[in-house]
PDB file of C-alpha atoms and ligand atoms in Angstrom:
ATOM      1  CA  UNK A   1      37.306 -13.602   9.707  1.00  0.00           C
ATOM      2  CA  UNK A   2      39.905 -16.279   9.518  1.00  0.00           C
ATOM      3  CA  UNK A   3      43.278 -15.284   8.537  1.00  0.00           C
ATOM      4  CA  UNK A   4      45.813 -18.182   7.096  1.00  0.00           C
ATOM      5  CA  UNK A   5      49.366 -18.357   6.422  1.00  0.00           C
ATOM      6  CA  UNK A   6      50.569 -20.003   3.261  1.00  0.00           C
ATOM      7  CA  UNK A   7      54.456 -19.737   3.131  1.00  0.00           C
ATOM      8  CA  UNK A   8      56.359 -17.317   1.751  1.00  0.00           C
ATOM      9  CA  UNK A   9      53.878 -13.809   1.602  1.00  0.00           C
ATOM     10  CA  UNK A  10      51.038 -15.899   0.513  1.00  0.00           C
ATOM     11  CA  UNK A  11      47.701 -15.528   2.824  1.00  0.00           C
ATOM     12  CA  UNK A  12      44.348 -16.942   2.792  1.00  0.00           C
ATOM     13  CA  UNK A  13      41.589 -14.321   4.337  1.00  0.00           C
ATOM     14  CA  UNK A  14      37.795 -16.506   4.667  1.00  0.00           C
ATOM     15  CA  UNK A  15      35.496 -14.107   5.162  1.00  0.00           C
ATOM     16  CA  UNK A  16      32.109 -13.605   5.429  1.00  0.00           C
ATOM     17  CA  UNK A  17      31.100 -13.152   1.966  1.00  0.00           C
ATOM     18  CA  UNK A  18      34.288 -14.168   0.417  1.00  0.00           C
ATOM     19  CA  UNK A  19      37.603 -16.145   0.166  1.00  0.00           C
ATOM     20  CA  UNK A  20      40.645 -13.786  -0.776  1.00  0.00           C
ATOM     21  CA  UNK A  21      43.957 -15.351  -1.348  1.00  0.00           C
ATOM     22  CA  UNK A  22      47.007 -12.754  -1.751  1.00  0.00           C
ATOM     23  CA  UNK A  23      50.216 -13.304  -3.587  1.00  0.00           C
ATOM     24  CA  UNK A  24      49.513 -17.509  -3.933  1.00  0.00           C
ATOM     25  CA  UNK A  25      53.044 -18.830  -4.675  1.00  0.00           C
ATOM     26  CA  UNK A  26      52.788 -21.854  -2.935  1.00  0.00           C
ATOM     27  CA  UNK A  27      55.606 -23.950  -2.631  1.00  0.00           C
ATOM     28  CA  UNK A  28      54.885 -24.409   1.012  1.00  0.00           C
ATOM     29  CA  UNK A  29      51.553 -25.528   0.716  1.00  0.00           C
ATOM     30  CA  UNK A  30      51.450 -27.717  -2.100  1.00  0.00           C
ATOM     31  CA  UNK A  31      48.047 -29.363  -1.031  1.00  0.00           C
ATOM     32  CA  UNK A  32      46.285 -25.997  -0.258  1.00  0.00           C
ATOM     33  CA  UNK A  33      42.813 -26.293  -1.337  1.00  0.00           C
ATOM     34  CA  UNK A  34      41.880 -22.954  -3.513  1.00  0.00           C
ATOM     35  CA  UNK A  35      38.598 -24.072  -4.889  1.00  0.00           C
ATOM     36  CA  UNK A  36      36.628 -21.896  -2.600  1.00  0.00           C
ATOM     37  CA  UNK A  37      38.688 -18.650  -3.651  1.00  0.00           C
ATOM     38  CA  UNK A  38      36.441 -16.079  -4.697  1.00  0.00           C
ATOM     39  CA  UNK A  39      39.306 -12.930  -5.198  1.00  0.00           C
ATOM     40  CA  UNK A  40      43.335 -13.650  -5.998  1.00  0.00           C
ATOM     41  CA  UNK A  41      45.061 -10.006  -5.290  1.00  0.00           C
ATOM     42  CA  UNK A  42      49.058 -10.504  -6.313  1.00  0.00           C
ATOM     43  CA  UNK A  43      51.627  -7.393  -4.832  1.00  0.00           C
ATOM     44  CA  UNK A  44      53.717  -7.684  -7.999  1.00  0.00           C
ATOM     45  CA  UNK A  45      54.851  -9.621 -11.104  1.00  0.00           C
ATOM     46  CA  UNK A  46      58.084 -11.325  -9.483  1.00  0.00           C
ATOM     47  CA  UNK A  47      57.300 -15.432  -9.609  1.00  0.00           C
ATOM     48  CA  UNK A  48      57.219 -15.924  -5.690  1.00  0.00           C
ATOM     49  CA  UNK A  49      54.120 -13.512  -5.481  1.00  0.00           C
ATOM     50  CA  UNK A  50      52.674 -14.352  -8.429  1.00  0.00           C
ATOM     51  CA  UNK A  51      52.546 -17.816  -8.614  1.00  0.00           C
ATOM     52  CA  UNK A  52      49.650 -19.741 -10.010  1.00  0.00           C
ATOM     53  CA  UNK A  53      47.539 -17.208  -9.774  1.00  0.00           C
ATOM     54  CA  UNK A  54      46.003 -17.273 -13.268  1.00  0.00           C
ATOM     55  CA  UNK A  55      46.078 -20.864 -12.788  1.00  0.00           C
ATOM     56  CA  UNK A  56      43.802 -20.846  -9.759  1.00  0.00           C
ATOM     57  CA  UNK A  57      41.705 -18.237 -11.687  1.00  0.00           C
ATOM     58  CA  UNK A  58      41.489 -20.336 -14.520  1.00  0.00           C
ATOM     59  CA  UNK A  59      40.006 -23.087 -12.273  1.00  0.00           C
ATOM     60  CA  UNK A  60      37.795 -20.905  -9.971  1.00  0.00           C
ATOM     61  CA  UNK A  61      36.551 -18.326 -11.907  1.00  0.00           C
ATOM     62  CA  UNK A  62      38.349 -15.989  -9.217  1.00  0.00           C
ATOM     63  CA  UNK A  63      38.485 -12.456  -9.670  1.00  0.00           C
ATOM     64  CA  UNK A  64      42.408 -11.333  -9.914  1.00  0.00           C
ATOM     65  CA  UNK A  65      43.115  -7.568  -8.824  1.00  0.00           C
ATOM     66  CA  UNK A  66      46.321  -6.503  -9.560  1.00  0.00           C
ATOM     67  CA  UNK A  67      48.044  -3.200 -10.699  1.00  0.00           C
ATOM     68  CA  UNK A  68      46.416  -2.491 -14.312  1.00  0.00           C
ATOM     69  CA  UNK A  69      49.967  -3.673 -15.950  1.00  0.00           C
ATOM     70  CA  UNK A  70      50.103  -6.864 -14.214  1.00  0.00           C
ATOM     71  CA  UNK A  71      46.261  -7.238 -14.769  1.00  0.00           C
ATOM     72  CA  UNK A  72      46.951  -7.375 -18.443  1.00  0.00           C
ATOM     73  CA  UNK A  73      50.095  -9.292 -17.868  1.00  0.00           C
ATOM     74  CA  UNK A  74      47.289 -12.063 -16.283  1.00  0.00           C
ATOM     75  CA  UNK A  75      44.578 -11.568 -18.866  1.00  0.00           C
ATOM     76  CA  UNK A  76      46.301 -13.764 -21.080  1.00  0.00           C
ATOM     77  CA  UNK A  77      44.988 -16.722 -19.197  1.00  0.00           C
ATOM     78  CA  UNK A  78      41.681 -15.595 -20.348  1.00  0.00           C
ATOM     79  CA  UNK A  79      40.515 -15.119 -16.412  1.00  0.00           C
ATOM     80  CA  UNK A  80      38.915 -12.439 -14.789  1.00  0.00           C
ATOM     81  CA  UNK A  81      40.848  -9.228 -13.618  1.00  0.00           C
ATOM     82  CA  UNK A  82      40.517  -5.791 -12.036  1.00  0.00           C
ATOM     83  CA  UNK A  83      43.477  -3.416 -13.047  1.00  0.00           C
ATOM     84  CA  UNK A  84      43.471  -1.207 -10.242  1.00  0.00           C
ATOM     85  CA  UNK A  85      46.687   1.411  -9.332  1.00  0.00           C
ATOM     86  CA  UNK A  86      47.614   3.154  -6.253  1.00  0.00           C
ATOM     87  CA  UNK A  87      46.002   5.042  -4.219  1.00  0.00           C
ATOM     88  CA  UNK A  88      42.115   4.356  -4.902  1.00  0.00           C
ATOM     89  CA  UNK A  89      39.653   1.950  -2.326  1.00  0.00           C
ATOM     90  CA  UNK A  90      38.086  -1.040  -4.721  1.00  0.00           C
ATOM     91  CA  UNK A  91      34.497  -2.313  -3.405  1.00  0.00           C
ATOM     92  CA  UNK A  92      34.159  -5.976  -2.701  1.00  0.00           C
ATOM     93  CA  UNK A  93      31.289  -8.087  -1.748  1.00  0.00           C
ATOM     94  CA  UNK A  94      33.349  -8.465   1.588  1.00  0.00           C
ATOM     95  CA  UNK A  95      34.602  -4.855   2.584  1.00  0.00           C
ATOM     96  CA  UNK A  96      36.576  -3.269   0.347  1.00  0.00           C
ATOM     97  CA  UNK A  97      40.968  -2.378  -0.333  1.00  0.00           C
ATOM     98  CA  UNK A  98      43.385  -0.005  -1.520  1.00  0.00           C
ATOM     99  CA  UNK A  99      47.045  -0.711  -3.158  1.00  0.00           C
ATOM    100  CA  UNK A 100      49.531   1.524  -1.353  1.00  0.00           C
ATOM    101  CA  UNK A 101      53.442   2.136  -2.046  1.00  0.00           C
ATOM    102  CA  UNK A 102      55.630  -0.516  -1.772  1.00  0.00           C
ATOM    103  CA  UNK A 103      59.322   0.055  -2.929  1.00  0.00           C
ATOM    104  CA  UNK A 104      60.622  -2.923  -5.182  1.00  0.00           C
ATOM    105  CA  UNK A 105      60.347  -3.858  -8.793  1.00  0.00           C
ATOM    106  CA  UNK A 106      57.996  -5.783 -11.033  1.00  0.00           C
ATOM    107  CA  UNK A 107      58.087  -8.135 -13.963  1.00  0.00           C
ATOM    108  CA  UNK A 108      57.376 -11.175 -14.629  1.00  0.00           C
ATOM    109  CA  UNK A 109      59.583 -14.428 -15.422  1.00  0.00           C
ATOM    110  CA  UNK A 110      59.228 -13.545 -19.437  1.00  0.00           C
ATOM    111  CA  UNK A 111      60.340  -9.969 -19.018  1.00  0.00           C
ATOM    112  CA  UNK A 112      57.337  -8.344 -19.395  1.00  0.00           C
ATOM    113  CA  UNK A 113      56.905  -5.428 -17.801  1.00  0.00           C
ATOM    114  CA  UNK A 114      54.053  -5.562 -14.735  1.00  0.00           C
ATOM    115  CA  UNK A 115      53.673  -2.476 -13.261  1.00  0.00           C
ATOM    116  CA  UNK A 116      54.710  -0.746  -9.548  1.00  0.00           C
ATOM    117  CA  UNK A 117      54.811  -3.130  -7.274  1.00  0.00           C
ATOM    118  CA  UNK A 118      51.920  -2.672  -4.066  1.00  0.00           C
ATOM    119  CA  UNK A 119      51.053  -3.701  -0.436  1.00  0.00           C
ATOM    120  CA  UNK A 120      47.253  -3.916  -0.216  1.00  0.00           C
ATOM    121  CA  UNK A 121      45.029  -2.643   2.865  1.00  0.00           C
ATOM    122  CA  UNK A 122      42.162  -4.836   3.428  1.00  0.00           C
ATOM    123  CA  UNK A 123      39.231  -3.433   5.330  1.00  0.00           C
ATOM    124  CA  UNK A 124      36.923  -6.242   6.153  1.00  0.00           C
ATOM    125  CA  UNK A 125      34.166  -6.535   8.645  1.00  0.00           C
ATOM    126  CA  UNK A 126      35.287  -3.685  10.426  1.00  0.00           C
ATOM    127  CA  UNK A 127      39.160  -4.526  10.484  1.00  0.00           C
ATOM    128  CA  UNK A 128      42.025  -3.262   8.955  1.00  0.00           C
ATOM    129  CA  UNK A 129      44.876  -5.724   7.614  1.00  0.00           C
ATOM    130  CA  UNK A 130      48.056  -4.316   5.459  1.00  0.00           C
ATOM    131  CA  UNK A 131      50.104  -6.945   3.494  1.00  0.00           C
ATOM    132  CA  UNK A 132      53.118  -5.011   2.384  1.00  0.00           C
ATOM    133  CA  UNK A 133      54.321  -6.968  -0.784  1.00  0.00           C
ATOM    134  CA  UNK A 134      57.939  -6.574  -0.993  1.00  0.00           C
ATOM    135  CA  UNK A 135      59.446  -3.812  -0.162  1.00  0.00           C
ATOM    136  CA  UNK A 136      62.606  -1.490   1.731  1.00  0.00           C
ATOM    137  CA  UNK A 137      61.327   0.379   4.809  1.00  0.00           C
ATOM    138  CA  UNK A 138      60.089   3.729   3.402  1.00  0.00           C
ATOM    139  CA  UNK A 139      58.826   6.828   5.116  1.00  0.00           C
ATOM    140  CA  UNK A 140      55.158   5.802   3.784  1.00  0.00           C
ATOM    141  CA  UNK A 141      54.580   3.923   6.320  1.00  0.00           C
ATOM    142  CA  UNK A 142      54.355   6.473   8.513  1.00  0.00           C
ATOM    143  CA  UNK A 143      51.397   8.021   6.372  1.00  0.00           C
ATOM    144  CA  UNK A 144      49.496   4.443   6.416  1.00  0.00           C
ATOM    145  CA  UNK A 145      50.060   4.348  10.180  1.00  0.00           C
ATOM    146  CA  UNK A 146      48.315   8.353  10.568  1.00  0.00           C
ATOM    147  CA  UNK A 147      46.295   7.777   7.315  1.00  0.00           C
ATOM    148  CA  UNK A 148      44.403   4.263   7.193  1.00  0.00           C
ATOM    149  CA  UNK A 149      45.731   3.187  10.878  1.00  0.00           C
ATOM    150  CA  UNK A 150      45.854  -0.775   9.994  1.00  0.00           C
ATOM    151  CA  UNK A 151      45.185  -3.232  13.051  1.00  0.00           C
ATOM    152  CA  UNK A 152      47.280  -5.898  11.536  1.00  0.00           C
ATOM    153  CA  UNK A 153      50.829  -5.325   9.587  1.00  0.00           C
ATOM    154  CA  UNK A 154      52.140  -8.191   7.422  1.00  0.00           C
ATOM    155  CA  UNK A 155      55.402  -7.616   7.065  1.00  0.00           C
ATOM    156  CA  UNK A 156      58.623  -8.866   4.868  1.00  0.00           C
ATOM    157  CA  UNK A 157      61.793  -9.633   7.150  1.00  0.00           C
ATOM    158  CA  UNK A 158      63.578 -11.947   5.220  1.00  0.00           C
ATOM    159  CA  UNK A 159      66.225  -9.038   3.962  1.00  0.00           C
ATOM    160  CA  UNK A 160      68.428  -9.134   0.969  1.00  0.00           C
ATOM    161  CA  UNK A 161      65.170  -8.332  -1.394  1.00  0.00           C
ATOM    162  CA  UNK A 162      63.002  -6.628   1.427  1.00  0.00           C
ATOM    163  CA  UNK A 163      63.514  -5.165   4.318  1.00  0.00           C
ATOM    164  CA  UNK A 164      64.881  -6.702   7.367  1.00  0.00           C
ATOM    165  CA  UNK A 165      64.064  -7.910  10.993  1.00  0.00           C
ATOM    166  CA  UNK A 166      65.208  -4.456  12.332  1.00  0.00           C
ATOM    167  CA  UNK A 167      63.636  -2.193   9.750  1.00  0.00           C
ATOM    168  CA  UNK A 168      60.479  -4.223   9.923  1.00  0.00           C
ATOM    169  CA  UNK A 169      60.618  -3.055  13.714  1.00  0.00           C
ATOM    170  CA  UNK A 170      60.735   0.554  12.488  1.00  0.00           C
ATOM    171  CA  UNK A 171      58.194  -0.573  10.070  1.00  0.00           C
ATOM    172  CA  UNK A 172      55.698  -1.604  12.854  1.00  0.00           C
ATOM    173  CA  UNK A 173      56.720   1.700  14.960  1.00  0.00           C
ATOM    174  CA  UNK A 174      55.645   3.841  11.927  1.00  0.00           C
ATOM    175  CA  UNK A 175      52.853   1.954  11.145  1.00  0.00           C
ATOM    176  CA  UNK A 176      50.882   1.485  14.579  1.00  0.00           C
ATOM    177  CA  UNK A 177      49.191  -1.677  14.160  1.00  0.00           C
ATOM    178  CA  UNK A 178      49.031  -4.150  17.509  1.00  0.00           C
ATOM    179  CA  UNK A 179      49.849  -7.065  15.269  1.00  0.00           C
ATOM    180  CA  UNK A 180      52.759  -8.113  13.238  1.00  0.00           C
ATOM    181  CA  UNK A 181      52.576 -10.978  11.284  1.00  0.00           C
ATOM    182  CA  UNK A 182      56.338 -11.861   9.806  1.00  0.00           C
ATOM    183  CA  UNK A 183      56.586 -13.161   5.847  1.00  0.00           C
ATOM    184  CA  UNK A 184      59.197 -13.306   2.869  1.00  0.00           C
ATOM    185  CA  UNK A 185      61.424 -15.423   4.841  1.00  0.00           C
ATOM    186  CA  UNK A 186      63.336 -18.923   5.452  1.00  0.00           C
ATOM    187  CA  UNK A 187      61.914 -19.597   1.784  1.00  0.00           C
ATOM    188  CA  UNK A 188      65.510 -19.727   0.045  1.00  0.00           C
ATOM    189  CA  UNK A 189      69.087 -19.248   1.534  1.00  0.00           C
ATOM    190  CA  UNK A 190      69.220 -15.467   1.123  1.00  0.00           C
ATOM    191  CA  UNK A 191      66.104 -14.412   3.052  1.00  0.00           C
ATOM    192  CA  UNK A 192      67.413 -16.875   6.321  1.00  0.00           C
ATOM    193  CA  UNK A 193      65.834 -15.058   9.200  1.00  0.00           C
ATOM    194  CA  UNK A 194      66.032 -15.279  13.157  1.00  0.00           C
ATOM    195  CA  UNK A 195      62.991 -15.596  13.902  1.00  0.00           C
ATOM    196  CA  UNK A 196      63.146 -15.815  17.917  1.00  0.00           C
ATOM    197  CA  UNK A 197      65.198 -12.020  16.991  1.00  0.00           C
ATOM    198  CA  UNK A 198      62.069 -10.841  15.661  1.00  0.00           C
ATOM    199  CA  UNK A 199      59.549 -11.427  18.488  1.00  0.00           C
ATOM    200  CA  UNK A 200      62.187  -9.783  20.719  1.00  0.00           C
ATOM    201  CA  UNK A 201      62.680  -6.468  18.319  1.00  0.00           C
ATOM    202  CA  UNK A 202      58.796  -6.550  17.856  1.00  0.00           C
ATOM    203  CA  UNK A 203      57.917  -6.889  21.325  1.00  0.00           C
ATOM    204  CA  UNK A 204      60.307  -4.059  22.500  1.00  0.00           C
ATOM    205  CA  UNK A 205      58.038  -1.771  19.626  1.00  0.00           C
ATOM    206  CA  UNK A 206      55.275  -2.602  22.343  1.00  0.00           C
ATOM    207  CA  UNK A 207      53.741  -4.528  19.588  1.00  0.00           C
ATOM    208  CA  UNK A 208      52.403  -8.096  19.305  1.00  0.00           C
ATOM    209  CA  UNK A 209      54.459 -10.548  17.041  1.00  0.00           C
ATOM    210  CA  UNK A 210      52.319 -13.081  15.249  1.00  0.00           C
ATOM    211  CA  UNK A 211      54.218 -15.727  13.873  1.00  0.00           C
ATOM    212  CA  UNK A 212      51.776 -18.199  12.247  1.00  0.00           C
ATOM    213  CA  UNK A 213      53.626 -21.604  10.907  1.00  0.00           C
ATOM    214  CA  UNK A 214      52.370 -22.719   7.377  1.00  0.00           C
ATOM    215  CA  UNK A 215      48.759 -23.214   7.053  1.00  0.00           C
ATOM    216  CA  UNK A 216      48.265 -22.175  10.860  1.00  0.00           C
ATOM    217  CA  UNK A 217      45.213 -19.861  10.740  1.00  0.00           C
ATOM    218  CA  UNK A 218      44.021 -16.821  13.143  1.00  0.00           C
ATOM    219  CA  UNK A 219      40.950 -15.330  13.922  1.00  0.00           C
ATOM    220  CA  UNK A 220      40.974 -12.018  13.429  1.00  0.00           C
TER     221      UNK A 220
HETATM  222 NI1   NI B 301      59.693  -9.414  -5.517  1.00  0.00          NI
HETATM  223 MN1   MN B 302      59.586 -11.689  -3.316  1.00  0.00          MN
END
């Protein structure tokens, strides 16, 4: 599978059986072409994660799965959703995910509210990717690293709304997987990050930093 980096804590994932874009705010990539998207999965209801994801919906027919609140929130549009909560694995064509803990808030530009916010574990073709969403270290992490063992960790380091460069080391301790991809940074003035600070921190966890630049892609 092919794993892309839009900006921000958007991601493309092409895989086999279907293209899944997560949290598609896409400032960065203003000439990213969604019409392939088959699945649209958004972390929470803040606009940077968001994004035009009924939009894209609207115009692909793509399935959005979001936390049941936020689900509604994006029903509006008229597109298709799955309102899923914590805790459960969701079947896909592809493989199949779970939303896990993340520790934020959620609601949308209007005030309504959308929900807990979520990272989402993918498991696709035999591989395990977390995106974390937004959120503080927490002591989770340490249950998805005995629990559901991830082989790649997408993680916020941007601070001031997430957690940090150094907590997103803990993060990858706690969390075991041999890849760390960095997001949720260098978008806007408070989430500045060093990013030459995180390969160092990361590589002294033993793990692999993956630092993809917009619309770089991986194989996975
Ligand atoms: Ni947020
Ligand atoms: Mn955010």
């Amino acid at each position: 599978m092919k794993l892309t980096y839009l900006g921000h804590s958007a991601f493309e994932i092409q895989t086999e059986k279907g293209v899944i874009l997560i949290d598609p705010f896409l400032v960065k990539a203003p000439n990213y072409d969604f019409s392939n998207v088959t699945d649209i999965f958004v972390t929470h209801g803040h606009a940077d994660h968001l994004g035009k994801a009924p939009q894209i919906a609207m115009k692909t027919g793509a399935l959005i799965t979001a936390v049941f609140e936020l689900a509604k929130y994006c029903s509006r549009y008229g597109v298709n959703v799955n309102g899923i909560s914590l805790g459960g694995w969701i079947n896909y064509d592809w493989g199949r995910a779970i939303a896990l803990p993340a520790f934020h808030s959620s609601s949308s530009d209007d005030g309504t509210y959308t929900g807990c916010p979520v990272g989402y574990l993918f498991e696709i073709e035999g591989k395990r990717i977390f995106h974390a969403g937004d959120t503080c270290l927490n002591s989770e992490m340490k249950v998805l690293g005995e629990v559901y063992k991830p082989d790649v960790a997408i993680l916020p380091i941007g601070g001031h709304f997430t957690m940090d460069i150094e907590n997103a080391a803990t993060a990858a301790k706690w969390i075991g997987a041999n890849s760390i991809i960095p997001m949720h940074y260098n978008t806007f003035p408070q989430i500045n990050a060093d990013i030459n600070k995180f390969k160092s921190e990361i590589t002294r966890t033993g793990k692999n930093p993956l630092v993809l630049d917009i619309e770089e892609s991986i194989e996975i």
